[in-house]
Short mmCIF file of C-alpha atoms and ligand atoms in Angstrom, two decimals:
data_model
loop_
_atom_site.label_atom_id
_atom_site.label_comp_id
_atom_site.label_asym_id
_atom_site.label_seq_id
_atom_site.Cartn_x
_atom_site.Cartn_y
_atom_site.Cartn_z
CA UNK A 1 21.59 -5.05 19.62
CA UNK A 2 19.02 -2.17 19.92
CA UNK A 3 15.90 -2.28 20.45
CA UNK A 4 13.92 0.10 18.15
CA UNK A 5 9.65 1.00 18.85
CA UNK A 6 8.31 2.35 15.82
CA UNK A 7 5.47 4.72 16.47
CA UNK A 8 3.10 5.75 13.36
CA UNK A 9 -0.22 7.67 12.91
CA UNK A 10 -1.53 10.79 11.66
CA UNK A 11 -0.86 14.56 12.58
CA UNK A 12 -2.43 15.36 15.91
CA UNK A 13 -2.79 11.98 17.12
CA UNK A 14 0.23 12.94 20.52
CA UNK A 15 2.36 10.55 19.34
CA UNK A 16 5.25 13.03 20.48
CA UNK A 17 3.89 13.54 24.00
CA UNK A 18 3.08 9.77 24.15
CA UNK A 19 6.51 8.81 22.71
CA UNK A 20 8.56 11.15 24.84
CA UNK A 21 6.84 10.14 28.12
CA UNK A 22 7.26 6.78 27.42
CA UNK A 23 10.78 6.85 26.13
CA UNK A 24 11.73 8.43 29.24
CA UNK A 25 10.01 5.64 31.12
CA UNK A 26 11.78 2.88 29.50
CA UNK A 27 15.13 4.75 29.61
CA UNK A 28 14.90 4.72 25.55
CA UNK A 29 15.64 7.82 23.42
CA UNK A 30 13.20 9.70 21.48
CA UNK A 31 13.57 10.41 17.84
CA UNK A 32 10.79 12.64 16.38
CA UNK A 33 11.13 12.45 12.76
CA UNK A 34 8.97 14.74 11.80
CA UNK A 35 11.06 17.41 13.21
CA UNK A 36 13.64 16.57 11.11
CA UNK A 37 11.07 17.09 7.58
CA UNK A 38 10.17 20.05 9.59
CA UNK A 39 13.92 21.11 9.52
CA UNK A 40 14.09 20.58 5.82
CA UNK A 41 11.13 22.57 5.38
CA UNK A 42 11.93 25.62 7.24
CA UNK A 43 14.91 25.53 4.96
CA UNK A 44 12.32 25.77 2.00
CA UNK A 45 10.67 28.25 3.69
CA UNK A 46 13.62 30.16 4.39
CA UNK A 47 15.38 30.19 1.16
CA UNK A 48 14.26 30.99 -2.43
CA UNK A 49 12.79 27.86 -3.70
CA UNK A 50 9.58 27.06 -5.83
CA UNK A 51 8.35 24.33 -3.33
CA UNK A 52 6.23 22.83 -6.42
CA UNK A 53 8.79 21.76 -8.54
CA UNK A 54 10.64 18.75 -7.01
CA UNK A 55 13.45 18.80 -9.07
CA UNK A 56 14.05 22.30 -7.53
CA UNK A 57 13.91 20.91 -3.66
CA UNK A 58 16.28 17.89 -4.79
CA UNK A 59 18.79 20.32 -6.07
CA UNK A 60 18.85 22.29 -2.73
CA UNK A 61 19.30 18.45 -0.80
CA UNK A 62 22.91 17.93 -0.90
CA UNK A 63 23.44 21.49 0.55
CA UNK A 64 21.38 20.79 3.56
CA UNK A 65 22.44 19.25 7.09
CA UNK A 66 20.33 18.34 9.50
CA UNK A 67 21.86 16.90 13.00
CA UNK A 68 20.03 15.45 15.74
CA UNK A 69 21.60 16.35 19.46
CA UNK A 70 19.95 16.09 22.60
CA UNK A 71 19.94 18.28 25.39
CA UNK A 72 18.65 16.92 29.11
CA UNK A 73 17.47 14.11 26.98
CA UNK A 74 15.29 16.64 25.05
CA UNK A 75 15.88 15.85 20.99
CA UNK A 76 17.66 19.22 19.22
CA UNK A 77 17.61 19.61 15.52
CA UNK A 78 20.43 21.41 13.95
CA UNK A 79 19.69 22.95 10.49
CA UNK A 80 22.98 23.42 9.20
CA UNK A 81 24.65 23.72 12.36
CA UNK A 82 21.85 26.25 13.73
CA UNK A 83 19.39 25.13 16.77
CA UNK A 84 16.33 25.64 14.88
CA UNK A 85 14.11 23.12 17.46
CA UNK A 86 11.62 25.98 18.33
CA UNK A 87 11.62 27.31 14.75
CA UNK A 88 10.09 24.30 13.15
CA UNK A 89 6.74 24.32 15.53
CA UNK A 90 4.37 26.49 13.89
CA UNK A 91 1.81 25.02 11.54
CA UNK A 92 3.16 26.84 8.05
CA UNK A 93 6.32 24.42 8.50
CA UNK A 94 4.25 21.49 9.42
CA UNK A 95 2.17 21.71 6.03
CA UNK A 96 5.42 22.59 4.17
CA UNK A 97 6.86 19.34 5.68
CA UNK A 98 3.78 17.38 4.62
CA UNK A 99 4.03 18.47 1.50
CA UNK A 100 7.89 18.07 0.61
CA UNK A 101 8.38 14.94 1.92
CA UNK A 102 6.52 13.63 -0.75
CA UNK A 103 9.70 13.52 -2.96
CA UNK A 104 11.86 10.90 -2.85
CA UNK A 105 14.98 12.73 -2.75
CA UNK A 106 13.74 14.44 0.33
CA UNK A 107 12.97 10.94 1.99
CA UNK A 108 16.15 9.31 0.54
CA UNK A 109 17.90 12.35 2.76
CA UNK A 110 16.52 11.39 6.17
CA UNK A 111 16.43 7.85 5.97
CA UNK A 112 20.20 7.31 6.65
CA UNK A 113 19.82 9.50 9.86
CA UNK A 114 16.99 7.38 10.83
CA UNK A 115 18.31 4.24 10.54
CA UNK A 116 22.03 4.66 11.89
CA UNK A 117 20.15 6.35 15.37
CA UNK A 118 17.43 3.46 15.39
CA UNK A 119 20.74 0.88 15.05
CA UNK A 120 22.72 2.67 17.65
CA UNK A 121 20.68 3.45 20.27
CA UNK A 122 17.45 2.13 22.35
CA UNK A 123 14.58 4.38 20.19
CA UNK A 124 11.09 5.03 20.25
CA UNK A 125 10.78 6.56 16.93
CA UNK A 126 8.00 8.61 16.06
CA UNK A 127 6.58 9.21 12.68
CA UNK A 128 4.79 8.37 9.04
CA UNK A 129 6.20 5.69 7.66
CA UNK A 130 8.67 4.27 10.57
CA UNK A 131 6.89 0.60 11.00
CA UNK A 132 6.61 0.31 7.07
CA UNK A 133 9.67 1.72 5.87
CA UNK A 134 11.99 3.31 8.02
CA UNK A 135 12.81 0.51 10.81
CA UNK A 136 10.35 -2.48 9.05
CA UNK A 137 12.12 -4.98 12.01
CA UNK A 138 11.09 -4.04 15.16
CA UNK A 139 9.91 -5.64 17.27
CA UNK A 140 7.23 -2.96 18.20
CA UNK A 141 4.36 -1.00 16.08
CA UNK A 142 1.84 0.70 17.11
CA UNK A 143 -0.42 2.72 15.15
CA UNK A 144 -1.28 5.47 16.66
CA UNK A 145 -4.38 7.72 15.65
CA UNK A 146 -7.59 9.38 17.02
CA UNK A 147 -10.36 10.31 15.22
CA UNK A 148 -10.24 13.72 13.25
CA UNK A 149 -13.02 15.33 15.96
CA UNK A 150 -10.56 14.59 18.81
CA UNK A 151 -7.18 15.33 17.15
CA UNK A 152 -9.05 19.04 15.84
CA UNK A 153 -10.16 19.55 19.40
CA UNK A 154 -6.66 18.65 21.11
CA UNK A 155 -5.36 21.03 18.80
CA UNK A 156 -7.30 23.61 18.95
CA UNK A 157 -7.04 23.83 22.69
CA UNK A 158 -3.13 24.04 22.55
CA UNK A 159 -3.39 26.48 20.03
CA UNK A 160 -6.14 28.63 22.37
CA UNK A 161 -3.80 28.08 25.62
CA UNK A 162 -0.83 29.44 23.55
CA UNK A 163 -2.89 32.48 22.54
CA UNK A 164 -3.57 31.82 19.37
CA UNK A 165 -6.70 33.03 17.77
CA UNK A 166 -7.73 29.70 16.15
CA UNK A 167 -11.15 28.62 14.54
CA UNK A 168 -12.01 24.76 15.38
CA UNK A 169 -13.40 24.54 12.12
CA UNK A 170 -10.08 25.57 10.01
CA UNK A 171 -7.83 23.42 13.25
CA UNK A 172 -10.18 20.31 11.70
CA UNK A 173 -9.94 21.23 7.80
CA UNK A 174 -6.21 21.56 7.98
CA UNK A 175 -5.93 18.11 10.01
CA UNK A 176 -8.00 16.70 6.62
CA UNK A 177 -5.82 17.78 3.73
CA UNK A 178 -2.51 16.63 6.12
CA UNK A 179 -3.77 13.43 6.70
CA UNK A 180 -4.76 12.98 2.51
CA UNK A 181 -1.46 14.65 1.81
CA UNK A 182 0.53 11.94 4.16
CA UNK A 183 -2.02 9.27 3.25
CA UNK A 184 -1.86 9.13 -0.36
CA UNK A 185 1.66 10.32 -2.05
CA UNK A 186 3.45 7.93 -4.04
CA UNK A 187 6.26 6.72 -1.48
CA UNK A 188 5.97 5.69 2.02
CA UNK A 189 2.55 6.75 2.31
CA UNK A 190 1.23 7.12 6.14
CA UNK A 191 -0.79 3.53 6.81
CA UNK A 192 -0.70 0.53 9.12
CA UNK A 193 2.04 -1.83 8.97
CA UNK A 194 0.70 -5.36 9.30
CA UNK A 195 1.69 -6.30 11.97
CA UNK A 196 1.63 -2.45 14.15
CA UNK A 197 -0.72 -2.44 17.38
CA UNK A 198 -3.68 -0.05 16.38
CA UNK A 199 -4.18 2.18 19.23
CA UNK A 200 -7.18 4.80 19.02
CA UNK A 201 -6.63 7.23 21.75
CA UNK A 202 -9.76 8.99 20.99
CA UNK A 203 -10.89 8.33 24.41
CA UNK A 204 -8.60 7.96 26.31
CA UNK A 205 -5.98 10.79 28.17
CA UNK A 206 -2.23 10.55 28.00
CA UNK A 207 -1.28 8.47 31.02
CA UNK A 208 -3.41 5.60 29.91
CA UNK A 209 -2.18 6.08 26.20
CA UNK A 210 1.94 6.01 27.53
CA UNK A 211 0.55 3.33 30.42
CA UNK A 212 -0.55 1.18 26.98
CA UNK A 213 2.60 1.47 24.95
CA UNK A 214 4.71 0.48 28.32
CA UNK A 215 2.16 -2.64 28.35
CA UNK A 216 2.75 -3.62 25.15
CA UNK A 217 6.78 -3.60 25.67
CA UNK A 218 6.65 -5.25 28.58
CA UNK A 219 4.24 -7.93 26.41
CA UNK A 220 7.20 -8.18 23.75
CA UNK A 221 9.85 -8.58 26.24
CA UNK A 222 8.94 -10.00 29.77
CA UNK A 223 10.40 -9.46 32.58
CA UNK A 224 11.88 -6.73 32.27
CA UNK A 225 11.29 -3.19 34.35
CA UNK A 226 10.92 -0.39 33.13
CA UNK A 227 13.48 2.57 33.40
CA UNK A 228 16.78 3.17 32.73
CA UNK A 229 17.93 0.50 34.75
CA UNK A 230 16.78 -1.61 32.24
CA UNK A 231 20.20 -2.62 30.49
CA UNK A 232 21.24 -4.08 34.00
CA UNK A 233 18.78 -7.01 34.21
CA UNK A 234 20.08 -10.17 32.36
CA UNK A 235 17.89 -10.54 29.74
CA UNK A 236 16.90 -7.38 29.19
CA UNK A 237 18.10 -5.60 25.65
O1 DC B 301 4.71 14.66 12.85
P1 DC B 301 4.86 16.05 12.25
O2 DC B 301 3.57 16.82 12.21
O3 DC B 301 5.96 16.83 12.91
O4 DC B 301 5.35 15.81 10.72
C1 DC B 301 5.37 16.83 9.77
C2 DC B 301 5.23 16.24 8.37
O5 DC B 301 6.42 15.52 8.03
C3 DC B 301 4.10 15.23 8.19
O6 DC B 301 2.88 15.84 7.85
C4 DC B 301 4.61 14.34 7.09
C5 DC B 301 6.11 14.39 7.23
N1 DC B 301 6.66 13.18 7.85
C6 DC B 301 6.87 12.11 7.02
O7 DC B 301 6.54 12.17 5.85
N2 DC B 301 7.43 10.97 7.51
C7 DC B 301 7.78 10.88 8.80
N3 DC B 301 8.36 9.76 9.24
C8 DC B 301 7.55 11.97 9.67
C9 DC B 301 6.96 13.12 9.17
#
């Protein structure tokens, strides 16, 4: 049996850098699932389709693949068979993928992928709507966030260091209308599960945030070390 943490929270909150430190720390693998919406999004993007009308973006669905690989345990997303991991960064694919995955179709689509990785291998799975929806058993949840002052600012200064000219007002504004978008559509809406650890990094850096989510493992299952010796130790997973 695997053992799946579910990591939720809104955009900007480092739940990838959090989730990818720590999955390497507990010899887990990391699936970012918002690269795969991203995936499906650049495909929008890419392609001639009104992005408004849903029954348009369910028709183009079943024409779609979207593979997850990993390369020096770095998660790859294929777009129909095409490396497209770098691709899907920018922020006009990240708003595109906030606002498609509001259809169910596009959901339905991903949640297979989800699942059968989560049920095969050791996961820390990043995303919206993993503790509510996606993997509702595990035996970890945290709840990720930060508030919108902090996530701007962390934003804004990877966007600076990257070159990017970037106005801390707009970085804030467009953290706003993601967080409504994921917060109120129809299905799988971005909240809390019940029973997810709420974790507000606001304050805090990223080795005590991945030093907390190692904590609360160790709290669910103890005795057990951390690394990828971890399958060794009777007991352990
Ligand atoms: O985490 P991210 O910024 O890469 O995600 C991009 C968008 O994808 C996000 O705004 C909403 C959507 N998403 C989702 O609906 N459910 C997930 N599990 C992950 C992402």
């Amino acid at each position: 049996m695997s053992f799946n943490i579910a990591i939720d929270g809104p955009a900007g909150a480092g739940k990838s850098t959090i989730a990818k430190a720590a999955a390497r720390a507990l010899g887990f693998i990391y699936v970012d699932t918002g690269a795969m919406y991203r995936a499906l999004a650049l495909y929008v993007l890419t392609h001639p389709i009104d992005a408004g009308d849903e029954a348009a973006v369910a028709r183009a669905m079943p024409g779609i693949d979207v593979t997850i690989a990993y390369a020096d345990g770095a998660q790859q997303v294929l777009l129909n068979g095409e490396n497209v991991t770098d691709r899907i960064r920018d922020e006009q694919v990240g708003n595109m993928a906030s606002k498609i995955s509001a259809y169910g179709p596009v959901r339905e689509k991903l949640l297979g992928l989800q699942r059968s990785l989560a049920a095969r291998n050791d996961v820390i799975m990043d995303g919206r709507d993993i503790g509510t929806h996606v993997l509702p058993e595990a035996p970890l949840k945290i709840y990720l966030t930060a508030s919108v002052e902090a996530r701007a600012q962390r934003r804004y200064k990877e966007l600076t260091e990257k070159g990017v000219t970037a106005s801390l007002e707009a970085v804030a504004q467009d953290i706003k209308a993601r967080d409504h978008n994921d917060m109120t559509r129809t299905i799988a809406p971005l909240r809390q599960a019940e029973d997810a650890v709420y974790v507000d990094t606001s304050d805090m850096d990223i080795p005590q945030v991945i030093e907390r989510i190692i904590e609360l493992y160790h709290d669910r299952v103890p005795g057990c070390p951390s690394g990828p010796q971890n399958g060794g130790v009777d007991g352990c997973r």
